[in-house]
Short mmCIF file of C-alpha atoms in Angstrom, two decimals:
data_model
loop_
_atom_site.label_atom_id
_atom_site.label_comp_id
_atom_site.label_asym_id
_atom_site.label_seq_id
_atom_site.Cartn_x
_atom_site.Cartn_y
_atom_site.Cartn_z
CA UNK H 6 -38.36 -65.50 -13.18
CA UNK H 7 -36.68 -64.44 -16.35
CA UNK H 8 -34.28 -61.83 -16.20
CA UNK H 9 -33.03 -60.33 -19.67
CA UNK H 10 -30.10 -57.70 -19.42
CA UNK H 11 -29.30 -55.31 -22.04
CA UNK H 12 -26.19 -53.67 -22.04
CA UNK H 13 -24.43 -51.05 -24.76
CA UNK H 14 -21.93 -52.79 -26.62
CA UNK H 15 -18.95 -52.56 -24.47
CA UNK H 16 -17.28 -54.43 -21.96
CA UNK H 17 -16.81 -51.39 -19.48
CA UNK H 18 -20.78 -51.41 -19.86
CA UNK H 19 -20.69 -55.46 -18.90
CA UNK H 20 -18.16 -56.18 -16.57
CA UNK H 21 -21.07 -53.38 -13.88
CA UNK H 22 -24.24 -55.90 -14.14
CA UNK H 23 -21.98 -59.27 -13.92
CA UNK H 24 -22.54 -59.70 -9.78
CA UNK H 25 -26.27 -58.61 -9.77
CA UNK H 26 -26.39 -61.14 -12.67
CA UNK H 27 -24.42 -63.77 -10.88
CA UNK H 28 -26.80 -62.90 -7.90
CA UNK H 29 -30.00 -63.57 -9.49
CA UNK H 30 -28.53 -66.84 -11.30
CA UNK H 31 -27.88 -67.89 -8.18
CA UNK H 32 -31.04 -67.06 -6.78
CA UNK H 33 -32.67 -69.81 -9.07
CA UNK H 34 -33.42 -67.28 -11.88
CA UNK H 35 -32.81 -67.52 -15.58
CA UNK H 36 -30.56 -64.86 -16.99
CA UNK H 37 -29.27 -63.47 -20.36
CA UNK H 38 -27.49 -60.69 -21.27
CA UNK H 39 -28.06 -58.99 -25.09
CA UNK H 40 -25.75 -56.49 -26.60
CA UNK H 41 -25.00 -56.16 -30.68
CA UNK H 42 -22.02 -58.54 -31.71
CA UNK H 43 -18.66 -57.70 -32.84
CA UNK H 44 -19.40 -53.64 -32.84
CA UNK H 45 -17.36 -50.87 -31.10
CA UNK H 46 -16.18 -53.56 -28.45
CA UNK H 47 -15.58 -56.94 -30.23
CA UNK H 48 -15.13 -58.93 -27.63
CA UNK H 49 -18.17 -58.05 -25.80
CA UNK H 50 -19.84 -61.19 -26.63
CA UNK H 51 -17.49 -63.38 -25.46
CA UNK H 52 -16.81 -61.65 -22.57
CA UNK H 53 -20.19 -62.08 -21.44
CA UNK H 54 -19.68 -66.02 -21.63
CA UNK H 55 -16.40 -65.77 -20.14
CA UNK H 56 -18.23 -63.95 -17.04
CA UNK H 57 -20.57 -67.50 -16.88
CA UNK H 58 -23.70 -65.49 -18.67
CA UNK H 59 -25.51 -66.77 -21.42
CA UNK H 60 -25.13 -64.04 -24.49
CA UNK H 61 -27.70 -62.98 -26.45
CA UNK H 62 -25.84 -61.31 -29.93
CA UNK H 63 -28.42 -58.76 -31.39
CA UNK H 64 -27.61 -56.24 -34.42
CA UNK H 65 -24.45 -57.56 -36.51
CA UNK H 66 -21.67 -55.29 -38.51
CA UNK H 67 -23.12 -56.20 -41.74
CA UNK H 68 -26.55 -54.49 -40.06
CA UNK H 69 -24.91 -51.69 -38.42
CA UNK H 70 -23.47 -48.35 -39.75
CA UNK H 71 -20.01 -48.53 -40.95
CA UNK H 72 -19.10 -45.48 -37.62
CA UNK H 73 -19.80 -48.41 -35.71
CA UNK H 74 -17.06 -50.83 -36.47
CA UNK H 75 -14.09 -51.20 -34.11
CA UNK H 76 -11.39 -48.76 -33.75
CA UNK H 77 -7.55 -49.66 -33.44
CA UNK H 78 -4.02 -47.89 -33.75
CA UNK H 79 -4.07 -44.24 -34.79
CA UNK H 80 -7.62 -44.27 -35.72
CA UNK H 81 -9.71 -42.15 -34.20
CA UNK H 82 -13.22 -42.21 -34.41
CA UNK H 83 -15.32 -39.29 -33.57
CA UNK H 84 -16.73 -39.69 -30.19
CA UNK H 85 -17.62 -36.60 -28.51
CA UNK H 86 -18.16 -36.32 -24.75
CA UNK H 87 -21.15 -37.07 -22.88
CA UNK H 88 -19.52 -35.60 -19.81
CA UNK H 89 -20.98 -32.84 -18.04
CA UNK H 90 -21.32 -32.21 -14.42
CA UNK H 91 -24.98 -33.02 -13.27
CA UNK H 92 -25.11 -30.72 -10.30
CA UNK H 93 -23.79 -27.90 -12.26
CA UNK H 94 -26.72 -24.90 -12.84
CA UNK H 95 -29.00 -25.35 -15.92
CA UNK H 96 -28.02 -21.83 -16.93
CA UNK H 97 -24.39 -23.39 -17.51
CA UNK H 98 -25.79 -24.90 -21.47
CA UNK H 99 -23.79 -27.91 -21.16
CA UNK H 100 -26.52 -30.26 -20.70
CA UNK H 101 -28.32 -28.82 -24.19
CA UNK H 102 -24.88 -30.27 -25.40
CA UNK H 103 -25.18 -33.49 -24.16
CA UNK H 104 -28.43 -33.70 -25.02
CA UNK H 105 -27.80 -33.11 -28.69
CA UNK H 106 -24.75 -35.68 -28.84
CA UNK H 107 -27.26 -37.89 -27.24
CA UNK H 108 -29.96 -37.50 -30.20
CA UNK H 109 -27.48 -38.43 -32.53
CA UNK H 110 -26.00 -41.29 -30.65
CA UNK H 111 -29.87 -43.02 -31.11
CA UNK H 112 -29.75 -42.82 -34.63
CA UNK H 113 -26.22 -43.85 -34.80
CA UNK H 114 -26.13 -46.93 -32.64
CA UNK H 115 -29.91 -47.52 -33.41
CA UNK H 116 -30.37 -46.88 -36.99
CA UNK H 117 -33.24 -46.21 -38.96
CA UNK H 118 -34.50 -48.82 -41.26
CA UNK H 119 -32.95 -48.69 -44.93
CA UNK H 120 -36.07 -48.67 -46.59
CA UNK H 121 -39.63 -48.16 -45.38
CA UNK H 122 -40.96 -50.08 -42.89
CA UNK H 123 -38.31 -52.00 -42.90
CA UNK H 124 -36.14 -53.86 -40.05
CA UNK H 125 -34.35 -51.58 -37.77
CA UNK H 126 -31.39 -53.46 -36.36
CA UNK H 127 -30.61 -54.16 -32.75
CA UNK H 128 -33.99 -53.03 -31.72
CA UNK H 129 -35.73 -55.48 -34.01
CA UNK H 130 -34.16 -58.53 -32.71
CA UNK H 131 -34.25 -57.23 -29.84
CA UNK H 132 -37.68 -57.82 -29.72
CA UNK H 133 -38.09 -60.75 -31.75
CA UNK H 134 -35.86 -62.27 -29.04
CA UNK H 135 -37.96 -60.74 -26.27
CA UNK H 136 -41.30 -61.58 -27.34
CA UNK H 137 -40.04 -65.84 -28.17
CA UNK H 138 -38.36 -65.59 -24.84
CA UNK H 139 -41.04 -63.70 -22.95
CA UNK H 140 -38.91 -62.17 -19.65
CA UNK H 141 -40.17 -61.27 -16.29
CA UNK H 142 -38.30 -58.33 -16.41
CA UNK H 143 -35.89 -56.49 -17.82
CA UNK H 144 -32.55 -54.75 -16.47
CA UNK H 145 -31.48 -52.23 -19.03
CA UNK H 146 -28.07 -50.31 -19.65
CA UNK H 147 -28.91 -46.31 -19.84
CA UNK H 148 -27.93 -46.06 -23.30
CA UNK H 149 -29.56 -49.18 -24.77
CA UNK H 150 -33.05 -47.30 -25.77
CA UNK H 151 -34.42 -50.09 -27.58
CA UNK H 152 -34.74 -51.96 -24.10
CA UNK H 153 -37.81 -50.12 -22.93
CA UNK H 154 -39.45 -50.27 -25.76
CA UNK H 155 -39.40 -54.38 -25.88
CA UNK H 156 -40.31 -54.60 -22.42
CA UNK H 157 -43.33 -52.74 -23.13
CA UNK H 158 -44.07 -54.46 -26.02
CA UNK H 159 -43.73 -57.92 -23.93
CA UNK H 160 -44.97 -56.64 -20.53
CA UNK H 161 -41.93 -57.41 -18.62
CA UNK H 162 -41.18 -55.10 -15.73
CA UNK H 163 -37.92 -53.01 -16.33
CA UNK H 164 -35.51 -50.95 -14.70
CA UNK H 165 -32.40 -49.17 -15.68
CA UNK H 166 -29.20 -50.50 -14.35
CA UNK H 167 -27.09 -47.23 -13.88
CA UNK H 168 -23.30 -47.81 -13.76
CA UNK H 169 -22.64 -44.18 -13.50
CA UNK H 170 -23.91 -40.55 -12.85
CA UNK H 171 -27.92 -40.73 -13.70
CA UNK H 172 -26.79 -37.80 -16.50
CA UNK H 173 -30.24 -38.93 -18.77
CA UNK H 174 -32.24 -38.59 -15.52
CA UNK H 175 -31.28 -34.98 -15.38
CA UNK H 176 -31.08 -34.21 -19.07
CA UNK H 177 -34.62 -35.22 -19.18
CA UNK H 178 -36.15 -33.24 -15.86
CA UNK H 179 -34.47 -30.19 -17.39
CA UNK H 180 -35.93 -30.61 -20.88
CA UNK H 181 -39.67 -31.27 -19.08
CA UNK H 182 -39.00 -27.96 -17.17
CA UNK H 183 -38.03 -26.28 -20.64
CA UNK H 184 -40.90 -28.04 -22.50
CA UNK H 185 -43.23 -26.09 -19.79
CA UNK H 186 -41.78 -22.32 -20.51
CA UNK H 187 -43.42 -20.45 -22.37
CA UNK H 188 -40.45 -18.51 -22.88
CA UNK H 189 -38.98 -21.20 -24.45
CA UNK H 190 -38.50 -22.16 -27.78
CA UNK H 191 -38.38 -25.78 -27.57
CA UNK H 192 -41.76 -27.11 -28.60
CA UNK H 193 -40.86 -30.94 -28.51
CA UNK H 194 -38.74 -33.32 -26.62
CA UNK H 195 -35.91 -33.75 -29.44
CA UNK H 196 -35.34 -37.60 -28.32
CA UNK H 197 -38.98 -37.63 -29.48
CA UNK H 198 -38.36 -37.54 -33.43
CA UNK H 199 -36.44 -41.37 -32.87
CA UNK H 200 -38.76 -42.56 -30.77
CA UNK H 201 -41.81 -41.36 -32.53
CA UNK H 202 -42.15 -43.59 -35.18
CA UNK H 203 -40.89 -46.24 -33.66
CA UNK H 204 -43.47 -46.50 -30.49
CA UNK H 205 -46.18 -45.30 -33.26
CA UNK H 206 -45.14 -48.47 -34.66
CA UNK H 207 -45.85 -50.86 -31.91
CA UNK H 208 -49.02 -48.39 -30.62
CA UNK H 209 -47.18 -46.60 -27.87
CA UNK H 210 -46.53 -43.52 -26.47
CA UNK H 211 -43.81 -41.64 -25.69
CA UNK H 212 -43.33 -41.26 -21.37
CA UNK H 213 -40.95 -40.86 -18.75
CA UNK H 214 -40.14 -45.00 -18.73
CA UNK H 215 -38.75 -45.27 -22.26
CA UNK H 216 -35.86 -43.02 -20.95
CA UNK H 217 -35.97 -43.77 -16.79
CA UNK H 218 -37.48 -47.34 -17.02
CA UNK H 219 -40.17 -47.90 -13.79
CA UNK H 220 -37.48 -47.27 -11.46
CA UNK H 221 -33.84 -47.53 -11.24
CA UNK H 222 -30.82 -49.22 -9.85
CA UNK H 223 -28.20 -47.27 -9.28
CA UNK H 224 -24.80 -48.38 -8.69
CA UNK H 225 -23.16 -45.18 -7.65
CA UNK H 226 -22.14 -43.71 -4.57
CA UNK H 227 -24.48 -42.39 -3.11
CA UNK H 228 -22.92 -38.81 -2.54
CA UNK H 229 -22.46 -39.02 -6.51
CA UNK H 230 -26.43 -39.19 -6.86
CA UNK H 231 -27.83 -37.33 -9.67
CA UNK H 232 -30.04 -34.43 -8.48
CA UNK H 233 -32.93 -35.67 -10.13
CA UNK H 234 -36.55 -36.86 -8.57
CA UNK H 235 -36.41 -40.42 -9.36
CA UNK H 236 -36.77 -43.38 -7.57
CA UNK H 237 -33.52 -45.00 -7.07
CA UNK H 238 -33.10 -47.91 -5.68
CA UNK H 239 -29.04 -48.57 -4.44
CA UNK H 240 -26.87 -51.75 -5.20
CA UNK H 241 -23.33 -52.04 -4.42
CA UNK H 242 -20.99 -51.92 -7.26
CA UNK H 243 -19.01 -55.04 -6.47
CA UNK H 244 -16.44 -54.56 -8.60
CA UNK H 245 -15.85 -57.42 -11.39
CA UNK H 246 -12.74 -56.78 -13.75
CA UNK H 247 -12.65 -60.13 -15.83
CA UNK H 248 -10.85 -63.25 -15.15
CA UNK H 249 -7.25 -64.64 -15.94
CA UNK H 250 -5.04 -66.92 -14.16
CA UNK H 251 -2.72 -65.36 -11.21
CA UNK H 252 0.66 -64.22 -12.27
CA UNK H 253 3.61 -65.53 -10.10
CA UNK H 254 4.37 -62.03 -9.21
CA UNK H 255 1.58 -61.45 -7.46
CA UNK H 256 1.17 -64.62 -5.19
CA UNK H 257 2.72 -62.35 -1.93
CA UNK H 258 2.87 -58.99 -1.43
CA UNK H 259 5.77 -56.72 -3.47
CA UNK H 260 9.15 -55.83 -1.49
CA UNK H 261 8.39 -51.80 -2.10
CA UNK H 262 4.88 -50.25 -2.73
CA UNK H 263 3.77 -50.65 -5.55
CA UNK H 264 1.69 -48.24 -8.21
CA UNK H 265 -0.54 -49.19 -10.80
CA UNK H 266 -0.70 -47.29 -14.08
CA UNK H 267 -4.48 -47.68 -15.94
CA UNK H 268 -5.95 -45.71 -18.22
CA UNK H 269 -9.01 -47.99 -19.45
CA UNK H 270 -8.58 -50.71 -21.58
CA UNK H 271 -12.13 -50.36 -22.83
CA UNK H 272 -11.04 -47.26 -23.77
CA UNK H 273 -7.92 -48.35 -25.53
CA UNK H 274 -9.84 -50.77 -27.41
CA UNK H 275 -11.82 -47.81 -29.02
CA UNK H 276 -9.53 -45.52 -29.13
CA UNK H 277 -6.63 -46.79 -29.84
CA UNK H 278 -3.19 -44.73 -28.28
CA UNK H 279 -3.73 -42.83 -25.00
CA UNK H 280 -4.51 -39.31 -25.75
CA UNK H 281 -2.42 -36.50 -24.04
CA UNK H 282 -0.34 -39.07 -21.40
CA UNK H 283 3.31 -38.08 -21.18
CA UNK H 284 3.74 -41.72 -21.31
CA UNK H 285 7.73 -42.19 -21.78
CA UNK H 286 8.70 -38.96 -19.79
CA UNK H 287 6.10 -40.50 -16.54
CA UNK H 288 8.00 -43.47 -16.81
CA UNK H 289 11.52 -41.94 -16.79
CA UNK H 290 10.16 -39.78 -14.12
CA UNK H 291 9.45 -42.78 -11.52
CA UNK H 292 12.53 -44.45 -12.09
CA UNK H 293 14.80 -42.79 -9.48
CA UNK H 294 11.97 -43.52 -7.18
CA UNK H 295 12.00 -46.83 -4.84
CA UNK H 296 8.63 -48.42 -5.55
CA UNK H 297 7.24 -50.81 -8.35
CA UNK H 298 5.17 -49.71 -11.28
CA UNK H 299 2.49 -52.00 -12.86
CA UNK H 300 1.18 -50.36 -16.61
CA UNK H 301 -1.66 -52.04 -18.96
CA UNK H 302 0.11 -51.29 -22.37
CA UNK H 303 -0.49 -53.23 -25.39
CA UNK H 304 2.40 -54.05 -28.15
CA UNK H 305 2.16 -50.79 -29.91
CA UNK H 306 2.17 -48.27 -26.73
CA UNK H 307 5.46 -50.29 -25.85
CA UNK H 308 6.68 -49.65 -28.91
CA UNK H 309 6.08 -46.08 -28.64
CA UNK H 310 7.54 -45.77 -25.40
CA UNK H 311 10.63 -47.71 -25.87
CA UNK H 312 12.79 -49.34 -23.25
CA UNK H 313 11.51 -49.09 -19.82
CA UNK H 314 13.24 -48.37 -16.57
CA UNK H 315 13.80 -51.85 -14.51
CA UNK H 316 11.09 -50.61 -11.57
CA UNK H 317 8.29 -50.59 -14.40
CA UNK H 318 6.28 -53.92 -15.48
CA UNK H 319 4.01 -53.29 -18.12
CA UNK H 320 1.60 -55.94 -19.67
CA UNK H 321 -1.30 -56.01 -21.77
CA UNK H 322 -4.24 -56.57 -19.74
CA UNK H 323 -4.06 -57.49 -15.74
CA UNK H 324 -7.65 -58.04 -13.50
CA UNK H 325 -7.92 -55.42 -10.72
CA UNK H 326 -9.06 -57.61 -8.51
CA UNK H 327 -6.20 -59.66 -8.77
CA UNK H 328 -3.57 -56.31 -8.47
CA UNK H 329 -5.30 -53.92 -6.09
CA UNK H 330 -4.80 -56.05 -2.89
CA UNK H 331 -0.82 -54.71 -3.07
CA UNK H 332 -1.15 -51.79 -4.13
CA UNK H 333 -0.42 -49.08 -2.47
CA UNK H 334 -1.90 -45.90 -5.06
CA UNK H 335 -3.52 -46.42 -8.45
CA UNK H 336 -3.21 -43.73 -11.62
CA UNK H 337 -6.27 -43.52 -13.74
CA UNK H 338 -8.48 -41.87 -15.74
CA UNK H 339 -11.53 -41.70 -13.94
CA UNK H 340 -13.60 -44.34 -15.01
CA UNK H 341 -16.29 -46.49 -13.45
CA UNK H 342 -14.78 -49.51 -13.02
CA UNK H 343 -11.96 -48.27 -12.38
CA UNK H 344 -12.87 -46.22 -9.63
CA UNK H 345 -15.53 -48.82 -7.88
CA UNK H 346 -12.50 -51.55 -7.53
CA UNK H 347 -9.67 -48.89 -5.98
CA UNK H 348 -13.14 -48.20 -3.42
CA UNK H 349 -13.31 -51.61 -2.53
CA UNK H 350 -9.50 -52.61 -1.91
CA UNK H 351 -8.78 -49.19 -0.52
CA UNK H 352 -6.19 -47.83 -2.49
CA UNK H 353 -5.63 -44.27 -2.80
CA UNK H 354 -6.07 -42.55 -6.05
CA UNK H 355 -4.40 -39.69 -8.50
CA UNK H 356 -7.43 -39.56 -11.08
CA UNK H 357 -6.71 -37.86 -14.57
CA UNK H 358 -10.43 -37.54 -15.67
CA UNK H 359 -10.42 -38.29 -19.57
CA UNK H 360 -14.26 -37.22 -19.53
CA UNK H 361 -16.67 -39.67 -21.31
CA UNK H 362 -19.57 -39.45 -19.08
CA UNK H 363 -19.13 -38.66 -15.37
CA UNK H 364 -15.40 -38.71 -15.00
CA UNK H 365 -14.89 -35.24 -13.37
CA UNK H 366 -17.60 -36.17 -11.00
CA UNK H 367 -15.71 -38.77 -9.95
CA UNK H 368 -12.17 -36.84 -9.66
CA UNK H 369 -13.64 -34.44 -7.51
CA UNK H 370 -15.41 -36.96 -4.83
CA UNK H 371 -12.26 -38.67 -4.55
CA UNK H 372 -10.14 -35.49 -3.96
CA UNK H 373 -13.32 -34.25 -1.57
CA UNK H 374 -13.80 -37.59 0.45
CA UNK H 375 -9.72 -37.20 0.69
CA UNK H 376 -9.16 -40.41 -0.80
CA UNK H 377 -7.01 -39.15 -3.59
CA UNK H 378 -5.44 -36.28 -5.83
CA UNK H 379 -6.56 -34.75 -9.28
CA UNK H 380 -4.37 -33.95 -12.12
CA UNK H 381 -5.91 -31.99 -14.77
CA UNK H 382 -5.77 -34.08 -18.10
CA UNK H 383 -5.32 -30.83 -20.21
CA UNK H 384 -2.15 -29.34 -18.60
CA UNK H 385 -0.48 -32.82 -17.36
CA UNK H 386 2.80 -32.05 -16.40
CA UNK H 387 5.44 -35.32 -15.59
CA UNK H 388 6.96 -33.12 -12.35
CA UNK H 389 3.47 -32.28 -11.11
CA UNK H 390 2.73 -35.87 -11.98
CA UNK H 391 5.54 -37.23 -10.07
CA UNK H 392 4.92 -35.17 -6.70
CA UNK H 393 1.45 -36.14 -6.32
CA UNK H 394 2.50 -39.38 -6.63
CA UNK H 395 4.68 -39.50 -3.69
CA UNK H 396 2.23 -37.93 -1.96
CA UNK H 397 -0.02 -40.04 -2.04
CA UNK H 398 2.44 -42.94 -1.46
CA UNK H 399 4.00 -40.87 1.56
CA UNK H 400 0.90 -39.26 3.31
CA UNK H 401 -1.25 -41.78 5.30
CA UNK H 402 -4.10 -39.50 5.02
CA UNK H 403 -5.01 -40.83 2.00
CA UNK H 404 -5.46 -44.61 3.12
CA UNK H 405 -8.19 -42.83 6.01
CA UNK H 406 -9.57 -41.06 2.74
CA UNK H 407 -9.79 -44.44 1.15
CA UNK H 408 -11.15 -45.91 4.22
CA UNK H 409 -13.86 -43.65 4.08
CA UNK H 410 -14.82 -44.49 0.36
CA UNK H 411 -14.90 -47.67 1.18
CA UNK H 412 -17.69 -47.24 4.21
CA UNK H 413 -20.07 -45.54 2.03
CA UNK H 414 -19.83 -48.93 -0.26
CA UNK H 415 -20.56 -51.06 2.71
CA UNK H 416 -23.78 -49.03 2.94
CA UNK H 417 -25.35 -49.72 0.21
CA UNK H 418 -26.88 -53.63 -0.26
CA UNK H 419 -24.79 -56.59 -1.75
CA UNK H 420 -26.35 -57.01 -5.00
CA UNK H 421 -27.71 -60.65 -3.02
CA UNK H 422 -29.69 -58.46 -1.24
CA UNK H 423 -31.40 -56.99 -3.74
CA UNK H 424 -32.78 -59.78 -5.16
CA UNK H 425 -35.64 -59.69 -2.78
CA UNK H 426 -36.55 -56.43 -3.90
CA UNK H 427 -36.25 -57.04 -7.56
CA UNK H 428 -38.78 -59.94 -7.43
CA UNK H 429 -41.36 -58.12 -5.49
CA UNK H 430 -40.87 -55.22 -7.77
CA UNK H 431 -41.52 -57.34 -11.28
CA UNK H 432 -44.43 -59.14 -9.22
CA UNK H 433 -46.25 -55.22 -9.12
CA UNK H 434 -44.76 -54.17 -12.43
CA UNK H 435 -44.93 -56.55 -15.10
#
């Protein structure tokens, strides 16, 4: 079959559906993956062919709002957070938030058409693609709306490919439930006035698969589940981190543990500077301590910090994969990716949650599974910093925390597995 994956443009949203891809290649099935080219991530394109997928490039910059465009140095574009926490009450308002961020996001990333009736980027060749290429199904990021829409309009089978928290699952229940009050003042599902004209366009209607697909795949843990009614079918986030040749350094394991400073370099790409990170002070703090530091910092974050102590090696970019089999504790910021490779090599974890999406979720499953500590990104203090990184170096709880993590990955199915599944499921669907 034909398998068409659609993925929001950024590598962090990539480097999640690269096994089950590499799976169903290897299954015998034809796969592609589509994102827009040379927007918010540059390099997501290529990175796609680097991974050994064929990429489909959809809107361009010259097509796409200006907001889009990539983000380096000091700039800072405005990106509000998605993050809320999923199993917090309804009465709590922070999902309305979310919710609004999210409307805006559509027409942001998915613009309306210049003129009248005319092309709307990303989603149009999106669908000029889809209906040449004519998939079996489709495997769709979360965020990439126009997905849905093109399987519909080329009767592939599709599913969402969820590489975190199911927060649109829950957004959506809630708004139903609000829809229904009669207390309420909301008279109409405000994700409706994008979609609207656009399924009016192609004769459809607007339903619970343009935003949850006909089921989904969920690549979380399961104890992270969304409290939402859906049918989700697991897969288990192998973790894939990009490739690069193997350092000398790390041919044999290091002389004294070793730590691993990352903060997202999906994030850095958009962002620019870590926000907040007592970056110099952290490193002068961990000198005096016997262990080896490994920090992803570009050329301009060394500049900023200046010399570094001899028990610090920082570099620009280094695969997980290839540095979490020594390590001893990792220092991050919560992310996906992130998170999913410490799971699978075991390492204990001090998460800072920089919250995008579901980071807090995250923090607080490590800190509850006792795989790891949590230092609070708005009050980080170096000292505080320091002691709960011996800690976790020191106190061989943590490894039987990490152990634990790492069980509840083994129980969901390899993404080979799933395979199986998947083909029976676009057999019913498309």
């Amino acid at each position: 079959m034909r398998v068409l994956f659609t993925i929001f443009p950024a590598t962090a949203h990539l480097y999640p559906v690269v096994p089950l891809a590499w799976a169903l290649q290897s299954a015998g099935h034809e796969v592609v993956v589509a994102s827009h080219a040379g927007v918010v991530d540059p390099g997501v394109i290529a990175n796609i062919s680097a991974a050994g997928l064929t990429a489909v490039p959809l809107g361009t910059p010259e097509e796409l709002p200006d907001a889009l465009g990539p983000h380096t140095g000091d700039s800072k574009p405005d990106r509000p957070s998605l993050g809320f926490d999923a199993h917090e009450p309804e009465e709590t308002g922070t999902w309305r938030t979310a919710r609004a961020i999210l409307t805006g996001m559509f027409r942001l990333h998915y613009p309306e058409p210049k003129e009248a009736g005319g092309r709307r980027p990303v989603l149009d060749n999106l669908i000029d693609f889809a209906q040449a290429w004519r998939p079996d199904l489709v495997l769709w990021d979360p965020l990439m709306f126009p997905a849905p829409i093109a399987a519909r309009v080329t009767g592939a089978a599709h599913a969402r490919l969820l590489w975190g928290t199911d927060n649109i699952g829950v957004i959506h229940e809630r708004t139903k439930r609000e829809l229904a009050d009669p207390a309420s003042e909301l008279t109409e599902h405000p994700w409706l006035g994008w979609f609207g004209p656009i399924l009016e366009r192609y004769g459809l209607e607007f339903d619970d698969e343009m935003l949850l697909g006909q089921w989904s795949l969920d690549l979380t843990q399961s104890r992270m589940r969304a409290p939402a009614d859906l049918t989700y079918v697991p897969v288990r986030r192998v973790p894939y981190t990009g490739a690069a040749s193997l350092p000398d350094w790390l041919h044999g394991r290091p002389e004294r543990p070793r730590a691993v400073l990352s903060l997202g370099v999906s994030r850095r790409k958009i962002f620019g500077k870590y926000s907040g990170f007592p970056m110099r002070e952290f490193f002068e703090s961990v000198a005096s301590l016997d262990i080896e530091v490994v920090a992803t910092l570009n050329s301009e974050q060394l500049d900023a910090v200046g010399t570094l102590p001899d028990n610090v090696r920082a570099l620009p970019y280094v695969p997980l994969n290839q540095v979490l089999p020594t390590t001893s504790a990792i220092i991050h910021h919560g992310g996906g990716g992130t998170f999913a490779s410490a799971v699978a090599f075991q390492v204990p974890q001090l998460v800072m949650p920089l919250v995008m999406w579901d980071e807090m979720v995250t923090a607080r499953y490590v800190a509850r599974m006792g795989a790891g500590l949590v230092a609070d990104p708005d009050a980080l203090d170096v000292t505080g910093l320091h002691k709960q990184l011996v800690q976790l170096l020191e106190d061989p709880s943590f490894r039987l925390g990490a152990r634990r993590l790492y069980d509840e990955m083994l129980a969901a199915p390899a993404p080979k597995d799933v395979v199986p599944l998947l083909e029976r499921l676009t057999a019913e669907r498309r």
